Tab-separated table of C-alpha atoms in Angstrom:
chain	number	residue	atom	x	y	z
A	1	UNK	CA	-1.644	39.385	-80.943
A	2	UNK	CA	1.119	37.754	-82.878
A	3	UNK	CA	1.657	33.663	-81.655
A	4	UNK	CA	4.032	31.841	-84.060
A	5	UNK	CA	6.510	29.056	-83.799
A	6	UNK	CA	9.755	29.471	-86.177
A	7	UNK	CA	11.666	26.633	-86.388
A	8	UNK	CA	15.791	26.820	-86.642
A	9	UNK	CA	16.630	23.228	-86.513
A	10	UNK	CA	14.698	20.241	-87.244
A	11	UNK	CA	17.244	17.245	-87.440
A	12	UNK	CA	17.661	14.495	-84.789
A	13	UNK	CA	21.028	13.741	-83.127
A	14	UNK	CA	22.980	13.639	-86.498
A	15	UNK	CA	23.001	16.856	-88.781
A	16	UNK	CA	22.060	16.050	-92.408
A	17	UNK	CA	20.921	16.899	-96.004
A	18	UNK	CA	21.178	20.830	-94.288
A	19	UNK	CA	18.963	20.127	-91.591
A	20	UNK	CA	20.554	21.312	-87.816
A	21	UNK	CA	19.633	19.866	-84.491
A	22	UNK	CA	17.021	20.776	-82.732
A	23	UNK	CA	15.916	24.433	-81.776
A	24	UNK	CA	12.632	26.869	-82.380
A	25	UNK	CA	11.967	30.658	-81.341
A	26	UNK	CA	8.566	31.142	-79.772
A	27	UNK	CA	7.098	34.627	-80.820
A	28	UNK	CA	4.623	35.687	-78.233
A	29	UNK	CA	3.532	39.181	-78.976
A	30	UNK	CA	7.251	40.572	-79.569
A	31	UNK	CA	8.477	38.549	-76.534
A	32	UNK	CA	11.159	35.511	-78.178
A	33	UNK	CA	11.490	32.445	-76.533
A	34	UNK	CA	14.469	29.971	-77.674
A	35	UNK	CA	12.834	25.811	-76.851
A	36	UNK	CA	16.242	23.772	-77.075
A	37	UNK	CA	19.151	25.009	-78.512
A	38	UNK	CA	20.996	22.633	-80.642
A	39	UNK	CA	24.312	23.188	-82.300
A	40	UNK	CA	24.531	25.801	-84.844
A	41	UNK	CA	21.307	27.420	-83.210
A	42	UNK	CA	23.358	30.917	-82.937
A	43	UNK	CA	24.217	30.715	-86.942
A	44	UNK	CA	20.529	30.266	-87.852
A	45	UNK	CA	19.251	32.500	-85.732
A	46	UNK	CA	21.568	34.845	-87.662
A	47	UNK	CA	20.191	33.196	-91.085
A	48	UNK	CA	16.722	33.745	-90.266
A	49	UNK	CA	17.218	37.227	-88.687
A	50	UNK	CA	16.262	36.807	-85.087
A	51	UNK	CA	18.293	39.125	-83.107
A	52	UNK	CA	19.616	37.164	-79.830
A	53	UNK	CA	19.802	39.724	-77.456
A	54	UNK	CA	15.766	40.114	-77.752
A	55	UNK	CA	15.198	36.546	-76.075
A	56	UNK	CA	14.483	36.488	-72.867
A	57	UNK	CA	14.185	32.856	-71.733
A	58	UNK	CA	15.137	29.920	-72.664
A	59	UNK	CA	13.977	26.019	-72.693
A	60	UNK	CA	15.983	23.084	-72.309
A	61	UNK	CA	14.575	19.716	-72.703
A	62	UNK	CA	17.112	17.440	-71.914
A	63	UNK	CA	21.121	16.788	-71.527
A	64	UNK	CA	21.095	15.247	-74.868
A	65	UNK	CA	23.471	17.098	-77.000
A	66	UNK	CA	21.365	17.873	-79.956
A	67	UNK	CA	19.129	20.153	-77.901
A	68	UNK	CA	21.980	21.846	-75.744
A	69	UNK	CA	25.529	21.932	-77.564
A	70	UNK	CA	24.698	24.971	-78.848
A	71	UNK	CA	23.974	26.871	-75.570
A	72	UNK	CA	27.231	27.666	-74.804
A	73	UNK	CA	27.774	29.740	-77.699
A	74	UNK	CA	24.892	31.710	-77.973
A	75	UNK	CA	25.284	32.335	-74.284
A	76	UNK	CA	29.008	33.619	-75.284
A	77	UNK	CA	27.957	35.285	-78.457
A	78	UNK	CA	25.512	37.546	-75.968
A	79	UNK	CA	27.761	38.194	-73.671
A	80	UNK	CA	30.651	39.443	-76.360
A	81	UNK	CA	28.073	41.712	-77.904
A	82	UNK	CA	27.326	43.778	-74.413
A	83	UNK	CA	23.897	42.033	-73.606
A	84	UNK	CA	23.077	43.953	-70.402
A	85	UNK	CA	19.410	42.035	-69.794
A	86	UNK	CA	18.338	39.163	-67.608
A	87	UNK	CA	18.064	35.909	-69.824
A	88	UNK	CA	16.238	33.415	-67.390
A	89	UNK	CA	17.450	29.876	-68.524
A	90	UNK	CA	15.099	26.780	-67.690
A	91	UNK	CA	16.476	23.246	-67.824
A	92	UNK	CA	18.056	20.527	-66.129
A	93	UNK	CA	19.664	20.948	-62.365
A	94	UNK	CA	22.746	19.426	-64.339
A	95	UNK	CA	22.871	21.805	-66.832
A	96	UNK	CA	23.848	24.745	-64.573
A	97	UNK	CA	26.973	22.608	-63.539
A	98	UNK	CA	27.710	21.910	-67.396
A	99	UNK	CA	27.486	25.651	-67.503
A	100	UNK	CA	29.666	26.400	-64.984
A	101	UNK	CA	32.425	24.305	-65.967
A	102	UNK	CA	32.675	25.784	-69.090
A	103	UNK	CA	32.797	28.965	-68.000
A	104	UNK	CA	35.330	28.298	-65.492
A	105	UNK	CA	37.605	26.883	-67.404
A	106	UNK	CA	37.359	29.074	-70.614
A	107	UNK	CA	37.635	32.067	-67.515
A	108	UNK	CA	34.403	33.546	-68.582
A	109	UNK	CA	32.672	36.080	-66.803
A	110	UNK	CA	29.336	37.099	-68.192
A	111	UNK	CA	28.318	40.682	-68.350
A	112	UNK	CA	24.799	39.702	-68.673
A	113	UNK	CA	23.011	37.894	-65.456
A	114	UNK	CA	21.958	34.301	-65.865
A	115	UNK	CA	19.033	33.047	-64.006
A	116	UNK	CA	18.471	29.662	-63.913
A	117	UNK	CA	15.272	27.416	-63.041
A	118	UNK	CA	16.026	24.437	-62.668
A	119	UNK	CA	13.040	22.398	-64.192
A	120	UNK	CA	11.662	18.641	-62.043
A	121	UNK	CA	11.143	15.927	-64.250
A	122	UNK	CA	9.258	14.227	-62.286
A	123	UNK	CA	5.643	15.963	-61.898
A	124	UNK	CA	4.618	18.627	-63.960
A	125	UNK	CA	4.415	22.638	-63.322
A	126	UNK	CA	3.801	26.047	-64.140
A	127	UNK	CA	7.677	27.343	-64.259
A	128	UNK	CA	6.742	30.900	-65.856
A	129	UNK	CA	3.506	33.181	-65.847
A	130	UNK	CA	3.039	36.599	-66.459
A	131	UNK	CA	-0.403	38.421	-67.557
A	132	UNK	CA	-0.471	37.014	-70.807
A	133	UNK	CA	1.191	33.756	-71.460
A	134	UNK	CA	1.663	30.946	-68.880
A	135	UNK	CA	4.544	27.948	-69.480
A	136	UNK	CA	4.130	24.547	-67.926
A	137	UNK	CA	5.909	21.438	-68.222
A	138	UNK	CA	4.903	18.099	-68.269
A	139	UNK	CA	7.538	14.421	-67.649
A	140	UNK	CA	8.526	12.833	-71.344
A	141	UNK	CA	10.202	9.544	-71.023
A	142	UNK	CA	12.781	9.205	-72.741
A	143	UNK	CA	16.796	7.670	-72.484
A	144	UNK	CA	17.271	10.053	-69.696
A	145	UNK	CA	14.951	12.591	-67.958
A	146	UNK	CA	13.241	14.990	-70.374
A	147	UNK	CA	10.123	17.463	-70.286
A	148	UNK	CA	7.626	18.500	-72.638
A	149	UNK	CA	6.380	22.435	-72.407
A	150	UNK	CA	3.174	24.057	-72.713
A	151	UNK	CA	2.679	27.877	-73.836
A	152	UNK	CA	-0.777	29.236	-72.739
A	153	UNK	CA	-2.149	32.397	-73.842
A	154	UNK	CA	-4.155	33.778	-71.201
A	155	UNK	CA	-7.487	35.718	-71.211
A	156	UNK	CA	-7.999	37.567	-74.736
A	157	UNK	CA	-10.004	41.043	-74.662
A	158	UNK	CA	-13.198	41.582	-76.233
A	159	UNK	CA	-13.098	42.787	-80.018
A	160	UNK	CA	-14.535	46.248	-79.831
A	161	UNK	CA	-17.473	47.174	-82.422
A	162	UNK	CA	-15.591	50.250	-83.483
A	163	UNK	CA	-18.677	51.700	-85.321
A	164	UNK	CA	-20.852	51.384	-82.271
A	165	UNK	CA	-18.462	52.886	-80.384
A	166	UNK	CA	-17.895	56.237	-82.248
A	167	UNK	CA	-21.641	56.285	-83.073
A	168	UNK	CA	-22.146	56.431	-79.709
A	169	UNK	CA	-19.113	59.107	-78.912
A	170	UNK	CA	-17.834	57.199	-76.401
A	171	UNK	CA	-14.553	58.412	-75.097
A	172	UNK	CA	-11.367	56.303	-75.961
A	173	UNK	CA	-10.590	55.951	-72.310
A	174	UNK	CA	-13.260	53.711	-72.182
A	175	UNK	CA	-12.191	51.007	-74.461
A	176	UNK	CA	-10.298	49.050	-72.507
A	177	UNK	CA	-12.837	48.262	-69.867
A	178	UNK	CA	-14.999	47.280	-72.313
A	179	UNK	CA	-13.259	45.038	-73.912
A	180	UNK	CA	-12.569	43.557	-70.810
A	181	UNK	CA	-16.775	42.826	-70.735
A	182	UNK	CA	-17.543	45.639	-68.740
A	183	UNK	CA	-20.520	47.635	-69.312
A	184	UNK	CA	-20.693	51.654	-70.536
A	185	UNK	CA	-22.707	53.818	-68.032
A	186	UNK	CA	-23.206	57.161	-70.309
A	187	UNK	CA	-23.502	60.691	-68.753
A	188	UNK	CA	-27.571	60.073	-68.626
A	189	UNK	CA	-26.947	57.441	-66.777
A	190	UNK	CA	-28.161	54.994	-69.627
A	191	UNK	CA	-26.175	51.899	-69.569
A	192	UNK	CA	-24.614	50.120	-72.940
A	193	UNK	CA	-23.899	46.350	-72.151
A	194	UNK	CA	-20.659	45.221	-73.346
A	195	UNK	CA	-22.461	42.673	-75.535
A	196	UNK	CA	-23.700	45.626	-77.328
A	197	UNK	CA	-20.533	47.548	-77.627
A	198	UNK	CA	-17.898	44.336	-78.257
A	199	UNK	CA	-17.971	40.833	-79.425
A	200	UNK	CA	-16.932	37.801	-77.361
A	201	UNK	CA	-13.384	37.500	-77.042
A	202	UNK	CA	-11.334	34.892	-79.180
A	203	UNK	CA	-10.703	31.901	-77.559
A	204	UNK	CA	-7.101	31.943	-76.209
A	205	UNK	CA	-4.307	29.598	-77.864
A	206	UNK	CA	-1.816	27.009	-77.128
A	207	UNK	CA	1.145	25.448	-78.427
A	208	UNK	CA	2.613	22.448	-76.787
A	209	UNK	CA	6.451	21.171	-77.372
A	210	UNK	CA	6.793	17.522	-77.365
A	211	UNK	CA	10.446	16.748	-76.899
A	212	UNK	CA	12.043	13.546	-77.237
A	213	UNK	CA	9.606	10.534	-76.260
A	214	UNK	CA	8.400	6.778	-76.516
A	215	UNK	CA	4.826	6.791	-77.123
A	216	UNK	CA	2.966	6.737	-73.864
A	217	UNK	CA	-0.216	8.134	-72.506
A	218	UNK	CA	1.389	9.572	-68.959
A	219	UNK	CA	1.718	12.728	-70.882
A	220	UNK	CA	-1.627	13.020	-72.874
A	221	UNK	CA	-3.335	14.616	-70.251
A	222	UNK	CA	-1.186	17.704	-70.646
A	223	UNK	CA	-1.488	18.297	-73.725
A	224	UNK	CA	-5.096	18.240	-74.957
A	225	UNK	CA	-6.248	20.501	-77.705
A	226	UNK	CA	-3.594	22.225	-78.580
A	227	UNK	CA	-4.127	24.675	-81.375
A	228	UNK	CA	-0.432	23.922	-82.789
A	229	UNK	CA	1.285	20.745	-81.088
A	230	UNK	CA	5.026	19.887	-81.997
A	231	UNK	CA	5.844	16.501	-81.702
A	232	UNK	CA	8.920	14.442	-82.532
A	233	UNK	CA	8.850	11.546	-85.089
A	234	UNK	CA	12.039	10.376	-85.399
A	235	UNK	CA	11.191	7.222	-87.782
A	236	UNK	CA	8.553	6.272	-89.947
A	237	UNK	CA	6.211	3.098	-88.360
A	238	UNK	CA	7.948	0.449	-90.498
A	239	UNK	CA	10.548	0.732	-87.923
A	240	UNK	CA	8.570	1.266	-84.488
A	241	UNK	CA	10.609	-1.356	-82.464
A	242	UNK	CA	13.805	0.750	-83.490
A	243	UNK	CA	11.936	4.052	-81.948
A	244	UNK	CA	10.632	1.920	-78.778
A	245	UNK	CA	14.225	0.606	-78.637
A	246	UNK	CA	15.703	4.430	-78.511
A	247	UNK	CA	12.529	5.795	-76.756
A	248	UNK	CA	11.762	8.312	-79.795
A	249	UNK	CA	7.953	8.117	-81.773
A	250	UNK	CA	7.072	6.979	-85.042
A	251	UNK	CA	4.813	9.478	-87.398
A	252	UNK	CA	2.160	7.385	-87.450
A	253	UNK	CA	2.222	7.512	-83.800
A	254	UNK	CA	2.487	11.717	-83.625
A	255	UNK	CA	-0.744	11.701	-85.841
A	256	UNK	CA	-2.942	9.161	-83.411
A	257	UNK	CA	-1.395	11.477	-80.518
A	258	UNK	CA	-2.536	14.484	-82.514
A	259	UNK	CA	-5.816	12.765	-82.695
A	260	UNK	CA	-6.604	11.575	-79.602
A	261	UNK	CA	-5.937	14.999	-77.884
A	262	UNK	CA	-8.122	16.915	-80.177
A	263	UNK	CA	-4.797	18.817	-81.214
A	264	UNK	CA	-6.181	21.894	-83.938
A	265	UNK	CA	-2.605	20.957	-85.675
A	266	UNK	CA	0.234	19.067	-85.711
A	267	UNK	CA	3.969	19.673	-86.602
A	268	UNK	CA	6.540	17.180	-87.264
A	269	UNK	CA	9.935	17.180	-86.545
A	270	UNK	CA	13.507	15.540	-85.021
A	271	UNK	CA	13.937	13.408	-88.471
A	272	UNK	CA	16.329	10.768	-88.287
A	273	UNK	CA	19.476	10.983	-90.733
A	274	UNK	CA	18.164	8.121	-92.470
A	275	UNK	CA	15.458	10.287	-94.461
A	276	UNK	CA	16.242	12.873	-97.431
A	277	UNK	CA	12.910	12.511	-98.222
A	278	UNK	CA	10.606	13.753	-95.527
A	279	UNK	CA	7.117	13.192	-97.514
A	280	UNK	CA	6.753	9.883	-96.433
A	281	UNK	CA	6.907	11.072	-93.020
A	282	UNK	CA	4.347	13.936	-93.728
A	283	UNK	CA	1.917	11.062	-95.568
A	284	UNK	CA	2.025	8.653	-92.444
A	285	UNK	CA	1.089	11.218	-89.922
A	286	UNK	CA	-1.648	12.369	-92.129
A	287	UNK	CA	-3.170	8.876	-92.854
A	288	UNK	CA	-4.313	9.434	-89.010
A	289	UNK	CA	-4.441	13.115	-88.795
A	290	UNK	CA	-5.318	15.077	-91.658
A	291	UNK	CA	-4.222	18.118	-90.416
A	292	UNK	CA	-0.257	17.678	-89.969
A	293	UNK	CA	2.899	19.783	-91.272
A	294	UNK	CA	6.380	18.940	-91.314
A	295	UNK	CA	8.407	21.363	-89.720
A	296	UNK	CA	10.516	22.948	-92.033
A	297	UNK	CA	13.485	25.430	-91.420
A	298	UNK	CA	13.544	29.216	-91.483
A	299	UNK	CA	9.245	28.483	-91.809
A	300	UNK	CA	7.108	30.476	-89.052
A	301	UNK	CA	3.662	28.325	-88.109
A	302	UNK	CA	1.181	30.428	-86.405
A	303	UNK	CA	-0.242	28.807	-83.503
């Protein structure tokens, strides 16, 4: 089952060197999810050939402009191309009223309809679950209120031992119980335990967006061992007061977070303007954690 982060913008506040604000499409087993939508978000979804109308929901982190200016547009841009779908929107109670004052005054009436959620950033919460895939969120601090988010896969089936299986002649319309661990009662009443006929299912993944933030450990508990974890690192350590100071997190300080949550993987990103260079970044963050990636545009990361 496909589970792969692709990442459309990776700048801070200031667009530079070709790097765009921040945004990321969540792949989930042919279900797209948009996390923050920075400006120019509709143009490299375009770039990277991610078709709009196939997202269904959408993440907002905060009412800082370089995770929202670009909202607007995309939500225009679906609505001029005859999106017909629900797109459930999560964010902010004060985005909905951005939202609706720039449709009212640009008279705007979308064809599409727009649910929102509005998202507490307060205490944390499960704010979408279906069979497969459960999203929580979890209180950053930063500048103003922000949230983190959490993408669980749920249960994973049993891999089936096809060769058993068909040595066996056991019908197809079996297979799915089995690889849910059931066992196989044949028509001599002998009974095949699903150990025999299936191994153990795969342990089931997680990828956990960490938004703007000051380094604090209110938040760890929500995101321990993430198989992929995305978190900002605005400035490289030499220049920690300046991150406390804007409430943002040094690399260094991504890789010990990495670290002490037993993350399987980290991912860099939000790079201040002040770096062409992004190795130094990488190096930092993998003086603590060996296993770290900087987040590069138009790359998919599997989770």
């Amino acid at each position: 089952m496909k589970f792969e982060v692709l990442i459309l913008g990776n700048s801070s506040a200031t667009p530079m060197f070709d790097r765009h604000p921040t945004s990321q499409v969540l792949n989930f087993n042919e279900q797209l999810f948009l996390i923050d939508c920075g400006e120019g978000t509709q143009m490299q979804l375009s770039r990277y050939g991610i078709k709009s109308n196939r997202i269904g929901h959408i993440f907002i982190s905060h009412l800082h402009g370089d995770h929202y200016l670009g909202l607007v547009g995309l939500l225009s841009s679906m609505h001029l191309v005859g999106r017909k779908s629900d797109l459930h929107l999560y964010g902010p109670a004060a985005l909905k009223e951005i939202l609706d004052l720039q449709f009212l005054h640009s008279e705007t009436v979308l064809r599409y309809n727009l649910v929102f959620h509005p998202i507490s950033p307060d205490a944390p919460g499960v704010i979408f679950e279906n069979r497969t895939l459960k999203v929580s969120t979890f209180p950053l601090k930063h500048r103003i209120a922000c949230t983190g988010f959490r993408f669980d896969e749920g249960p994973r089936a049993r891999t089936l031992l096809a060769d058993v299986v068909q040595a066996l002649n056991i019908p197809t319309v079996y297979y799915p119980v089995i690889k849910k661990g059931m066992d196989y009662v044949d028509e001599s009443g002998k009974v095949y335990a699903a150990d025999e006929l299936s191994l153990p299912a795969p342990l089931s993944r997680s990828y956990v967006y960490c938004s703007d933030t000051v380094r604090t450990a209110d938040y760890l508990p929500f995101v321990q061992k993430a198989n992929l974890m995305y978190h900002e690192s605005t400035f490289l350590h030499d220049m920690v007061d300046r991150a406390k100071e804007t409430f943002h997190t040094t690399a260094f300080e991504a890789g010990e977070i990495a670290k002490e949550t037993h993350a399987k993987k980290l991912l860099l990103g939000h790079y201040s303007a002040r770096y062409r260079d992004l190795q130094p970044l990488l190096e930092e963050a993998r003086s603590v954690f060996p296993n770290t990636e900087l987040s590069i545009e138009g790359t998919w990361f599997s989770v």
